Tab-separated table of C-alpha atoms in Angstrom:
chain	number	residue	atom	x	y	z
A	1	MET	CA	233.121	177.793	120.439
A	2	PRO	CA	230.806	180.066	119.401
A	3	GLY	CA	229.325	179.631	116.007
A	4	ALA	CA	230.406	181.606	112.812
A	5	GLY	CA	227.444	184.265	113.062
A	6	PRO	CA	225.462	186.158	111.103
A	7	LEU	CA	228.393	188.423	109.793
A	8	GLU	CA	230.784	185.664	108.951
A	9	GLY	CA	232.631	186.526	105.466
A	10	ILE	CA	232.343	190.653	106.223
A	11	ARG	CA	235.568	192.195	106.728
A	12	VAL	CA	235.661	195.232	109.076
A	13	VAL	CA	238.525	197.689	109.524
A	14	GLU	CA	238.309	199.898	112.551
A	15	LEU	CA	240.385	202.965	113.165
A	16	GLY	CA	239.050	204.230	116.526
A	17	PHE	CA	239.947	205.409	120.134
A	18	TRP	CA	238.317	205.134	123.181
A	19	VAL	CA	234.818	203.489	123.250
A	20	ALA	CA	231.927	204.860	120.360
A	21	GLY	CA	234.332	203.613	117.336
A	22	PRO	CA	235.709	200.402	119.189
A	23	SER	CA	232.436	199.372	120.669
A	24	THR	CA	230.863	199.261	117.087
A	25	ALA	CA	233.523	197.189	115.913
A	26	ALA	CA	233.068	194.819	118.816
A	27	ILE	CA	229.426	194.010	118.011
A	28	LEU	CA	230.195	193.255	114.519
A	29	CYS	CA	232.853	190.937	115.660
A	30	ASP	CA	230.760	189.034	118.098
A	31	TRP	CA	228.066	188.773	115.448
A	32	GLY	CA	230.664	187.198	113.068
A	33	ALA	CA	232.962	189.740	111.151
A	34	ASP	CA	236.673	189.469	110.999
A	35	VAL	CA	237.829	192.988	112.554
A	36	ILE	CA	241.130	194.265	112.032
A	37	LYS	CA	241.951	197.190	114.622
A	38	ILE	CA	244.381	199.739	113.296
A	39	GLU	CA	246.306	201.397	116.393
A	40	PRO	CA	249.058	203.591	116.393
A	41	PRO	CA	252.241	202.479	117.676
A	42	ASN	CA	251.932	203.502	121.232
A	43	GLY	CA	248.289	201.848	120.985
A	44	ASP	CA	244.663	203.141	121.531
A	45	PRO	CA	244.843	205.218	124.544
A	46	PHE	CA	242.235	203.349	126.228
A	47	ARG	CA	244.261	200.538	126.662
A	48	GLY	CA	246.051	202.358	129.641
A	49	LEU	CA	243.522	204.510	130.998
A	50	PHE	CA	242.098	202.162	133.427
A	51	ALA	CA	245.153	201.582	135.079
A	52	SER	CA	246.288	204.825	135.276
A	53	ALA	CA	242.775	206.677	136.109
A	54	THR	CA	242.303	203.945	139.182
A	55	GLY	CA	246.091	203.434	140.329
A	56	TRP	CA	245.525	199.788	140.401
A	57	ALA	CA	248.381	197.697	139.338
A	58	ILE	CA	246.514	195.024	137.656
A	59	PRO	CA	247.197	193.380	134.355
A	60	ILE	CA	243.492	193.684	132.874
A	61	ASN	CA	241.632	196.244	131.545
A	62	PRO	CA	237.985	194.933	131.642
A	63	PRO	CA	236.484	198.024	129.808
A	64	PHE	CA	238.930	197.676	127.105
A	65	GLU	CA	238.226	194.006	126.935
A	66	LEU	CA	234.507	194.400	126.376
A	67	ASP	CA	234.761	196.960	123.495
A	68	ASN	CA	237.728	194.948	121.765
A	69	ARG	CA	237.616	191.395	122.254
A	70	GLY	CA	238.027	189.215	119.295
A	71	LYS	CA	239.620	191.581	117.222
A	72	ARG	CA	243.164	191.575	115.378
A	73	SER	CA	245.493	194.350	115.966
A	74	VAL	CA	247.765	195.783	113.488
A	75	ALA	CA	249.846	198.840	114.770
A	76	LEU	CA	250.709	201.246	112.154
A	77	ASN	CA	252.658	204.664	112.034
A	78	LEU	CA	249.947	206.857	109.896
A	79	ASP	CA	252.490	209.689	109.901
A	80	THR	CA	254.558	207.882	107.490
A	81	SER	CA	253.456	207.214	103.837
A	82	GLU	CA	254.240	203.441	104.235
A	83	GLY	CA	251.874	203.520	107.021
A	84	ARG	CA	249.128	205.336	105.203
A	85	GLU	CA	249.754	202.945	102.464
A	86	ILE	CA	249.023	199.630	104.358
A	87	ALA	CA	245.818	201.330	105.948
A	88	ARG	CA	244.314	202.041	102.309
A	89	ALA	CA	245.372	198.658	101.204
A	90	LEU	CA	243.584	197.229	104.391
A	91	ILE	CA	240.479	199.485	103.809
A	92	ASP	CA	240.564	198.554	100.048
A	93	GLY	CA	239.993	195.084	100.896
A	94	ALA	CA	237.182	195.444	103.772
A	95	ASP	CA	233.450	195.499	103.351
A	96	VAL	CA	233.404	198.272	106.285
A	97	PHE	CA	235.513	200.980	107.502
A	98	VAL	CA	234.546	202.019	111.278
A	99	THR	CA	235.946	205.038	112.666
A	100	ASN	CA	235.670	207.860	115.393
A	101	ILE	CA	238.775	209.843	114.678
A	102	ARG	CA	238.015	213.662	114.054
A	103	PRO	CA	237.160	214.295	110.298
A	104	LYS	CA	240.121	216.818	110.187
A	105	VAL	CA	242.498	214.059	110.921
A	106	LEU	CA	240.992	211.539	108.385
A	107	ASP	CA	241.211	214.089	105.764
A	108	ALA	CA	244.839	214.778	106.420
A	109	SER	CA	245.366	211.020	106.509
A	110	GLY	CA	243.486	210.354	102.968
A	111	LEU	CA	241.034	208.570	104.948
A	112	SER	CA	237.911	210.465	103.892
A	113	TYR	CA	234.982	208.794	102.110
A	114	ASP	CA	235.584	210.574	99.120
A	115	GLN	CA	239.141	209.167	99.242
A	116	LEU	CA	238.396	205.665	100.068
A	117	ARG	CA	235.387	205.166	97.662
A	118	GLU	CA	237.462	205.661	94.682
A	119	SER	CA	239.476	202.291	95.122
A	120	ASN	CA	236.493	200.642	97.220
A	121	PRO	CA	233.131	201.680	95.805
A	122	GLY	CA	231.336	198.834	98.115
A	123	LEU	CA	232.890	200.139	100.941
A	124	VAL	CA	230.346	200.871	103.989
A	125	TYR	CA	232.141	203.782	105.864
A	126	CYS	CA	230.927	204.409	109.281
A	127	GLN	CA	231.798	207.725	110.983
A	128	ILE	CA	230.821	208.411	114.578
A	129	THR	CA	231.332	211.909	115.667
A	130	GLY	CA	230.486	213.977	118.588
A	131	TYR	CA	228.251	216.506	116.744
A	132	GLY	CA	228.038	215.360	113.336
A	133	PRO	CA	230.272	215.152	110.261
A	134	GLU	CA	229.494	218.181	108.678
A	135	GLY	CA	229.481	221.833	109.944
A	136	PRO	CA	231.569	223.840	111.989
A	137	ASN	CA	231.481	221.734	115.177
A	138	ARG	CA	232.596	218.430	113.065
A	139	ASP	CA	235.830	218.384	114.804
A	140	ARG	CA	234.974	219.466	118.250
A	141	ALA	CA	235.953	217.455	121.176
A	142	ALA	CA	233.141	215.763	122.533
A	143	TYR	CA	233.344	212.331	124.329
A	144	ASP	CA	230.118	210.768	125.345
A	145	ILE	CA	229.728	212.975	128.169
A	146	GLY	CA	229.980	216.143	126.467
A	147	ALA	CA	227.792	215.383	123.360
A	148	PHE	CA	225.637	212.662	124.673
A	149	TRP	CA	225.082	213.369	128.425
A	150	SER	CA	225.548	217.207	128.689
A	151	ARG	CA	224.738	218.450	125.384
A	152	GLY	CA	221.972	215.833	124.511
A	153	GLY	CA	219.909	217.132	127.246
A	154	VAL	CA	220.248	213.558	129.191
A	155	ALA	CA	222.158	215.081	132.238
A	156	ALA	CA	219.756	218.031	132.887
A	157	ALA	CA	216.434	215.736	132.297
A	158	LEU	CA	217.490	213.433	134.991
A	159	THR	CA	218.441	215.979	137.804
A	160	PRO	CA	215.131	217.694	139.930
A	161	LYS	CA	215.433	221.257	140.284
A	162	GLY	CA	218.081	222.423	142.893
A	163	ALA	CA	219.812	219.094	142.859
A	164	PRO	CA	223.457	218.424	141.471
A	165	LEU	CA	224.096	216.875	138.321
A	166	PRO	CA	224.636	212.973	138.590
A	167	GLN	CA	227.572	211.580	136.906
A	168	GLN	CA	227.388	209.507	133.899
A	169	ARG	CA	229.017	206.036	134.033
A	170	GLY	CA	231.664	205.224	131.746
A	171	GLY	CA	230.716	204.580	128.068
A	172	MET	CA	226.951	205.162	128.486
A	173	GLY	CA	226.532	207.498	125.630
A	174	ASP	CA	229.326	205.504	123.684
A	175	HIS	CA	227.473	202.473	123.793
A	176	VAL	CA	224.186	203.799	122.609
A	177	ALA	CA	226.001	205.483	119.633
A	178	GLY	CA	227.962	202.236	118.926
A	179	SER	CA	224.453	200.122	118.920
A	180	ASN	CA	222.932	202.900	116.488
A	181	ALA	CA	226.080	202.591	114.248
A	182	VAL	CA	225.717	198.833	113.984
A	183	GLY	CA	222.045	199.104	112.994
A	184	ALA	CA	223.155	201.616	110.572
A	185	ILE	CA	225.869	199.572	109.037
A	186	CYS	CA	223.732	196.588	108.623
A	187	ALA	CA	221.118	198.412	106.567
A	188	ALA	CA	224.006	199.771	104.604
A	189	LEU	CA	224.953	196.343	104.025
A	190	VAL	CA	221.573	195.367	102.989
A	191	ALA	CA	221.414	198.134	100.468
A	192	ARG	CA	224.762	197.110	98.904
A	193	SER	CA	223.551	193.747	98.546
A	194	ARG	CA	220.709	194.984	96.153
A	195	THR	CA	222.724	197.618	94.406
A	196	GLY	CA	226.429	196.749	94.613
A	197	GLU	CA	227.313	200.224	96.073
A	198	GLY	CA	228.649	201.002	99.259
A	199	GLN	CA	227.792	204.527	101.018
A	200	ARG	CA	228.857	206.523	103.952
A	201	VAL	CA	226.622	206.437	107.242
A	202	ALA	CA	227.261	208.764	110.055
A	203	VAL	CA	225.966	208.409	113.868
A	204	SER	CA	226.679	211.244	116.336
A	205	LEU	CA	226.767	211.193	120.010
A	206	LEU	CA	224.526	214.495	120.080
A	207	ARG	CA	221.938	212.916	118.014
A	208	SER	CA	222.142	209.608	119.981
A	209	GLY	CA	221.283	211.443	123.453
A	210	VAL	CA	218.505	213.715	121.739
A	211	TYR	CA	216.894	210.341	120.697
A	212	VAL	CA	217.568	208.760	123.629
A	213	MET	CA	215.427	212.028	125.420
A	214	GLY	CA	213.171	211.630	122.061
A	215	TRP	CA	209.859	211.537	124.379
A	216	ASP	CA	210.557	214.898	126.024
A	217	VAL	CA	212.305	216.414	123.090
A	218	SER	CA	208.987	215.430	121.105
A	219	LEU	CA	206.649	217.373	123.875
A	220	ALA	CA	208.989	220.412	123.401
A	221	LEU	CA	208.886	220.351	119.465
A	222	ARG	CA	205.342	219.327	118.916
A	223	LEU	CA	203.412	221.250	122.053
A	224	LYS	CA	206.248	223.889	123.093
A	225	LEU	CA	205.727	222.583	126.639
A	226	PRO	CA	208.525	223.560	129.181
A	227	ILE	CA	210.188	220.221	130.050
A	228	GLU	CA	210.877	220.366	133.858
A	229	PRO	CA	212.549	217.559	135.655
A	230	TYR	CA	210.592	216.234	138.847
A	231	ASP	CA	211.689	214.031	141.856
A	232	ARG	CA	209.800	210.723	143.013
A	233	TYR	CA	207.326	213.048	144.866
A	234	HIS	CA	206.251	214.752	141.943
A	235	ALA	CA	205.795	211.771	139.114
A	236	VAL	CA	203.047	212.293	136.624
A	237	ASN	CA	201.992	208.840	137.607
A	238	PRO	CA	203.028	207.976	141.083
A	239	ILE	CA	202.226	204.409	140.855
A	240	ILE	CA	204.967	204.215	138.167
A	241	ASP	CA	207.638	205.449	140.726
A	242	CYS	CA	210.414	203.922	143.127
A	243	TYR	CA	209.676	203.144	146.617
A	244	GLN	CA	211.668	201.634	149.671
A	245	ALA	CA	210.543	198.634	151.541
A	246	GLY	CA	210.806	197.945	155.020
A	247	ASP	CA	214.476	196.577	154.946
A	248	GLY	CA	215.752	199.620	153.076
A	249	ARG	CA	215.520	198.001	149.652
A	250	TRP	CA	214.290	200.165	146.621
A	251	PHE	CA	212.008	198.930	143.941
A	252	TRP	CA	209.965	200.453	140.983
A	253	LEU	CA	206.213	200.051	140.669
A	254	LEU	CA	205.588	199.742	136.809
A	255	LEU	CA	201.877	200.294	136.715
A	256	LEU	CA	201.992	202.626	133.475
A	257	GLN	CA	198.181	202.150	132.988
A	258	GLY	CA	197.331	203.839	136.032
A	259	ASP	CA	193.630	203.468	136.332
A	260	ARG	CA	193.756	199.833	135.188
A	261	HIS	CA	196.247	199.128	137.952
A	262	TRP	CA	195.296	201.271	140.680
A	263	PRO	CA	192.749	198.666	142.125
A	264	ASP	CA	195.142	195.798	142.061
A	265	LEU	CA	197.620	197.881	143.732
A	266	CYS	CA	195.032	198.850	146.598
A	267	ARG	CA	194.416	195.383	147.122
A	268	ALA	CA	197.730	194.054	147.379
A	269	ILE	CA	198.707	196.685	149.893
A	270	GLU	CA	195.197	196.252	151.550
A	271	ARG	CA	194.246	199.748	151.451
A	272	GLU	CA	191.158	199.639	149.493
A	273	ASP	CA	190.190	202.625	151.330
A	274	LEU	CA	192.475	204.641	148.736
A	275	GLN	CA	190.331	203.585	146.058
A	276	ARG	CA	187.515	205.751	147.871
A	277	ASP	CA	189.628	208.685	148.528
A	278	PRO	CA	188.649	211.738	146.192
A	279	ARG	CA	192.198	212.643	145.936
A	280	PHE	CA	193.249	209.574	144.193
A	281	ALA	CA	190.127	208.801	142.202
A	282	ASP	CA	191.848	208.760	138.565
A	283	ILE	CA	195.072	208.938	136.953
A	284	ALA	CA	195.037	212.781	136.651
A	285	LEU	CA	194.094	213.473	140.227
A	286	ARG	CA	196.762	210.867	141.598
A	287	GLY	CA	199.369	213.065	139.438
A	288	GLN	CA	197.841	216.170	140.731
A	289	ASN	CA	198.172	214.665	144.546
A	290	ALA	CA	201.446	212.889	143.884
A	291	PRO	CA	203.201	214.131	147.079
A	292	ALA	CA	200.260	213.030	149.323
A	293	LEU	CA	199.980	209.535	147.548
A	294	VAL	CA	203.791	209.011	147.617
A	295	GLU	CA	203.807	209.737	151.550
A	296	GLU	CA	200.847	207.297	151.763
A	297	LEU	CA	202.659	204.501	149.759
A	298	ASP	CA	205.810	205.067	152.003
A	299	ARG	CA	204.456	204.459	155.115
A	300	VAL	CA	202.605	201.052	153.831
A	301	PHE	CA	205.881	199.855	152.213
A	302	ALA	CA	207.885	200.264	155.121
A	303	THR	CA	205.962	197.616	156.913
A	304	LYS	CA	207.299	194.662	155.022
A	305	SER	CA	210.850	193.848	153.540
A	306	LEU	CA	211.419	193.639	149.834
A	307	GLU	CA	211.244	189.769	149.337
A	308	GLU	CA	207.758	189.974	151.594
A	309	TRP	CA	206.392	192.804	149.162
A	310	GLY	CA	207.776	190.656	145.892
A	311	LYS	CA	205.317	187.794	146.875
A	312	VAL	CA	202.541	189.906	147.403
A	313	PHE	CA	202.855	191.834	144.195
A	314	ASP	CA	203.414	188.559	142.070
A	315	ARG	CA	200.411	186.938	143.926
A	316	GLU	CA	198.154	189.992	143.082
A	317	ASP	CA	199.616	190.546	139.637
A	318	VAL	CA	201.073	194.046	140.551
A	319	TRP	CA	204.049	194.812	138.136
A	320	TRP	CA	207.358	195.852	139.817
A	321	ALA	CA	211.070	195.570	139.574
A	322	PRO	CA	213.798	195.545	142.330
A	323	VAL	CA	216.603	198.165	141.905
A	324	LYS	CA	219.663	196.347	141.736
A	325	SER	CA	223.222	197.523	142.199
A	326	ILE	CA	225.913	196.693	139.393
A	327	ASN	CA	227.428	193.980	141.770
A	328	GLU	CA	223.924	192.538	142.230
A	329	VAL	CA	223.470	192.235	138.378
A	330	VAL	CA	226.285	190.284	138.227
A	331	ASP	CA	224.637	187.661	140.530
A	332	ASP	CA	221.396	188.086	139.078
A	333	PRO	CA	219.794	184.705	137.813
A	334	VAL	CA	217.363	186.668	135.892
A	335	ALA	CA	220.008	188.518	134.184
A	336	HIS	CA	222.136	185.528	133.426
A	337	GLU	CA	218.978	183.649	132.085
A	338	ALA	CA	218.356	186.821	129.833
A	339	GLY	CA	221.745	186.270	128.304
A	340	ALA	CA	223.211	189.165	129.834
A	341	PHE	CA	226.782	187.650	130.114
A	342	VAL	CA	228.939	185.278	127.741
A	343	GLU	CA	231.905	183.081	128.294
A	344	VAL	CA	234.574	184.397	125.968
A	345	PRO	CA	237.314	181.446	125.005
A	346	GLY	CA	240.927	182.443	126.094
A	347	PRO	CA	244.243	180.655	126.473
A	348	ASP	CA	243.451	179.969	129.935
A	349	GLY	CA	240.118	178.934	129.445
A	350	PRO	CA	236.818	180.964	129.507
A	351	THR	CA	236.064	184.152	130.800
A	352	LEU	CA	232.598	185.645	131.666
A	353	MET	CA	232.093	189.120	130.230
A	354	VAL	CA	229.199	191.057	129.216
A	355	ALA	CA	227.389	189.887	126.025
A	356	THR	CA	226.502	192.259	123.064
A	357	PRO	CA	222.763	193.034	123.284
A	358	ALA	CA	221.464	190.605	120.318
A	359	ASP	CA	220.704	186.990	119.744
A	360	PHE	CA	220.663	185.425	116.457
A	361	TYR	CA	218.704	182.180	116.797
A	362	GLY	CA	219.323	180.663	112.893
A	363	THR	CA	222.969	181.854	112.476
A	364	PRO	CA	224.262	182.120	116.152
A	365	GLY	CA	227.851	183.718	116.936
A	366	GLY	CA	229.656	184.923	120.005
A	367	PRO	CA	232.601	186.257	120.908
A	368	GLN	CA	235.937	184.950	119.210
A	369	GLY	CA	238.410	185.770	121.852
A	370	LEU	CA	240.180	188.064	124.118
A	371	PRO	CA	241.178	191.377	122.748
A	372	PRO	CA	244.455	191.354	120.819
A	373	GLU	CA	247.852	192.836	122.390
A	374	LEU	CA	248.908	195.951	120.937
A	375	GLY	CA	249.882	195.033	117.404
A	376	GLN	CA	249.736	191.392	117.845
A	377	HIS	CA	248.481	190.701	114.460
A	378	THR	CA	250.570	192.807	112.416
A	379	GLU	CA	252.908	190.595	110.485
A	380	GLU	CA	250.117	188.112	109.984
A	381	VAL	CA	247.848	190.763	108.100
A	382	LEU	CA	250.818	192.071	106.348
A	383	LEU	CA	251.580	188.504	105.053
A	384	GLU	CA	248.153	188.396	103.922
A	385	LEU	CA	248.359	191.278	102.076
A	386	GLY	CA	251.247	190.019	99.929
A	387	TYR	CA	254.073	191.614	102.014
A	388	ASP	CA	257.096	189.289	102.390
A	389	TRP	CA	259.657	189.332	105.265
A	390	ASP	CA	262.079	191.537	103.683
A	391	ARG	CA	259.489	194.431	103.165
A	392	ILE	CA	257.981	193.667	106.529
A	393	VAL	CA	261.600	194.336	108.349
A	394	ALA	CA	262.153	197.480	105.884
A	395	LEU	CA	258.846	198.731	107.130
A	396	LYS	CA	260.117	198.116	110.773
A	397	GLU	CA	263.525	199.833	110.186
A	398	GLY	CA	261.500	202.956	108.331
A	399	GLY	CA	259.203	203.401	111.343
A	400	ALA	CA	255.934	202.564	109.437
A	401	ILE	CA	255.189	199.461	111.784
A	402	PRO	CA	256.708	199.100	115.438
């Protein structure tokens, strides 16, 4: 079993759907927090999305598992006064509240920060939205493909002129925003340890996208430069670029310091003549003549397999990395050595899953278990709150809990 983790003793209540909010709480859970996931009686809609979207009749939902493992699920009908009362009681006893529900819904349910801090002034209230919790777009529907990928500039920056827009993979922007939210929550907990006071922290998908594109955005802000995407034939530095070996496999050269690494590359590929070519004399000229250099290198790299080139590059200290498919990553020993995967305990033995992106060597943690069934812990948590079985039965009869 994993250790307790650095957040042992921290209680988190999550009211979130889909990915951004749940992924935030999932990382906190892996790091040792006790996470209670509040769900409506019909569940987080992400529970059923995988099967309905793919048409696959399989009993598991791997994306949902990643963002919900180790939590306790409490099913509440927040349209009832009793359901809202239970939610308030849970949050009153929490250190952290994580939500990506739209602000207008939180306000109507009595779950805004101003409403909750009255009874729990130490609460760290983490609000994840598409476009920020203030202003006219606070309730605009987003998803990460809207606020992060589209409006945040990410998709356009990755699309060469005239090419169709690439598709975002599921959860890309959500997981970035979730990781950002975890950092904000932990910083707020540090501040609370000094002051005793909680606070609201906010993360938006749009700001996360703009920050991911921060180099380009900074150039536009500071120098007013037009930011144009480019293809591999027009890289500013064509020796930090992708190339294809003779066996059809792709790789990236990582020679960021172009003038430093250029002689090493020419020696490795046995083309010292390129060093004497005036078109490629320095990094600026190589950028200006990038199409010609890429064509030269394409011809060279087509003469050997990726395995052969990898041995040459390693011997000659040429920095590089192979381009891996997702299925190749799963089997990549380097990814396993880096701790990218973790065994999650379950009733039928451990299940190999994706690890959250940090390790703690003094207070090691890890996933505590697979995701809960909908409402699996409702009665358990109510008993912890002091409800007896008669009240629990009455809540069921009144529709506050399923």
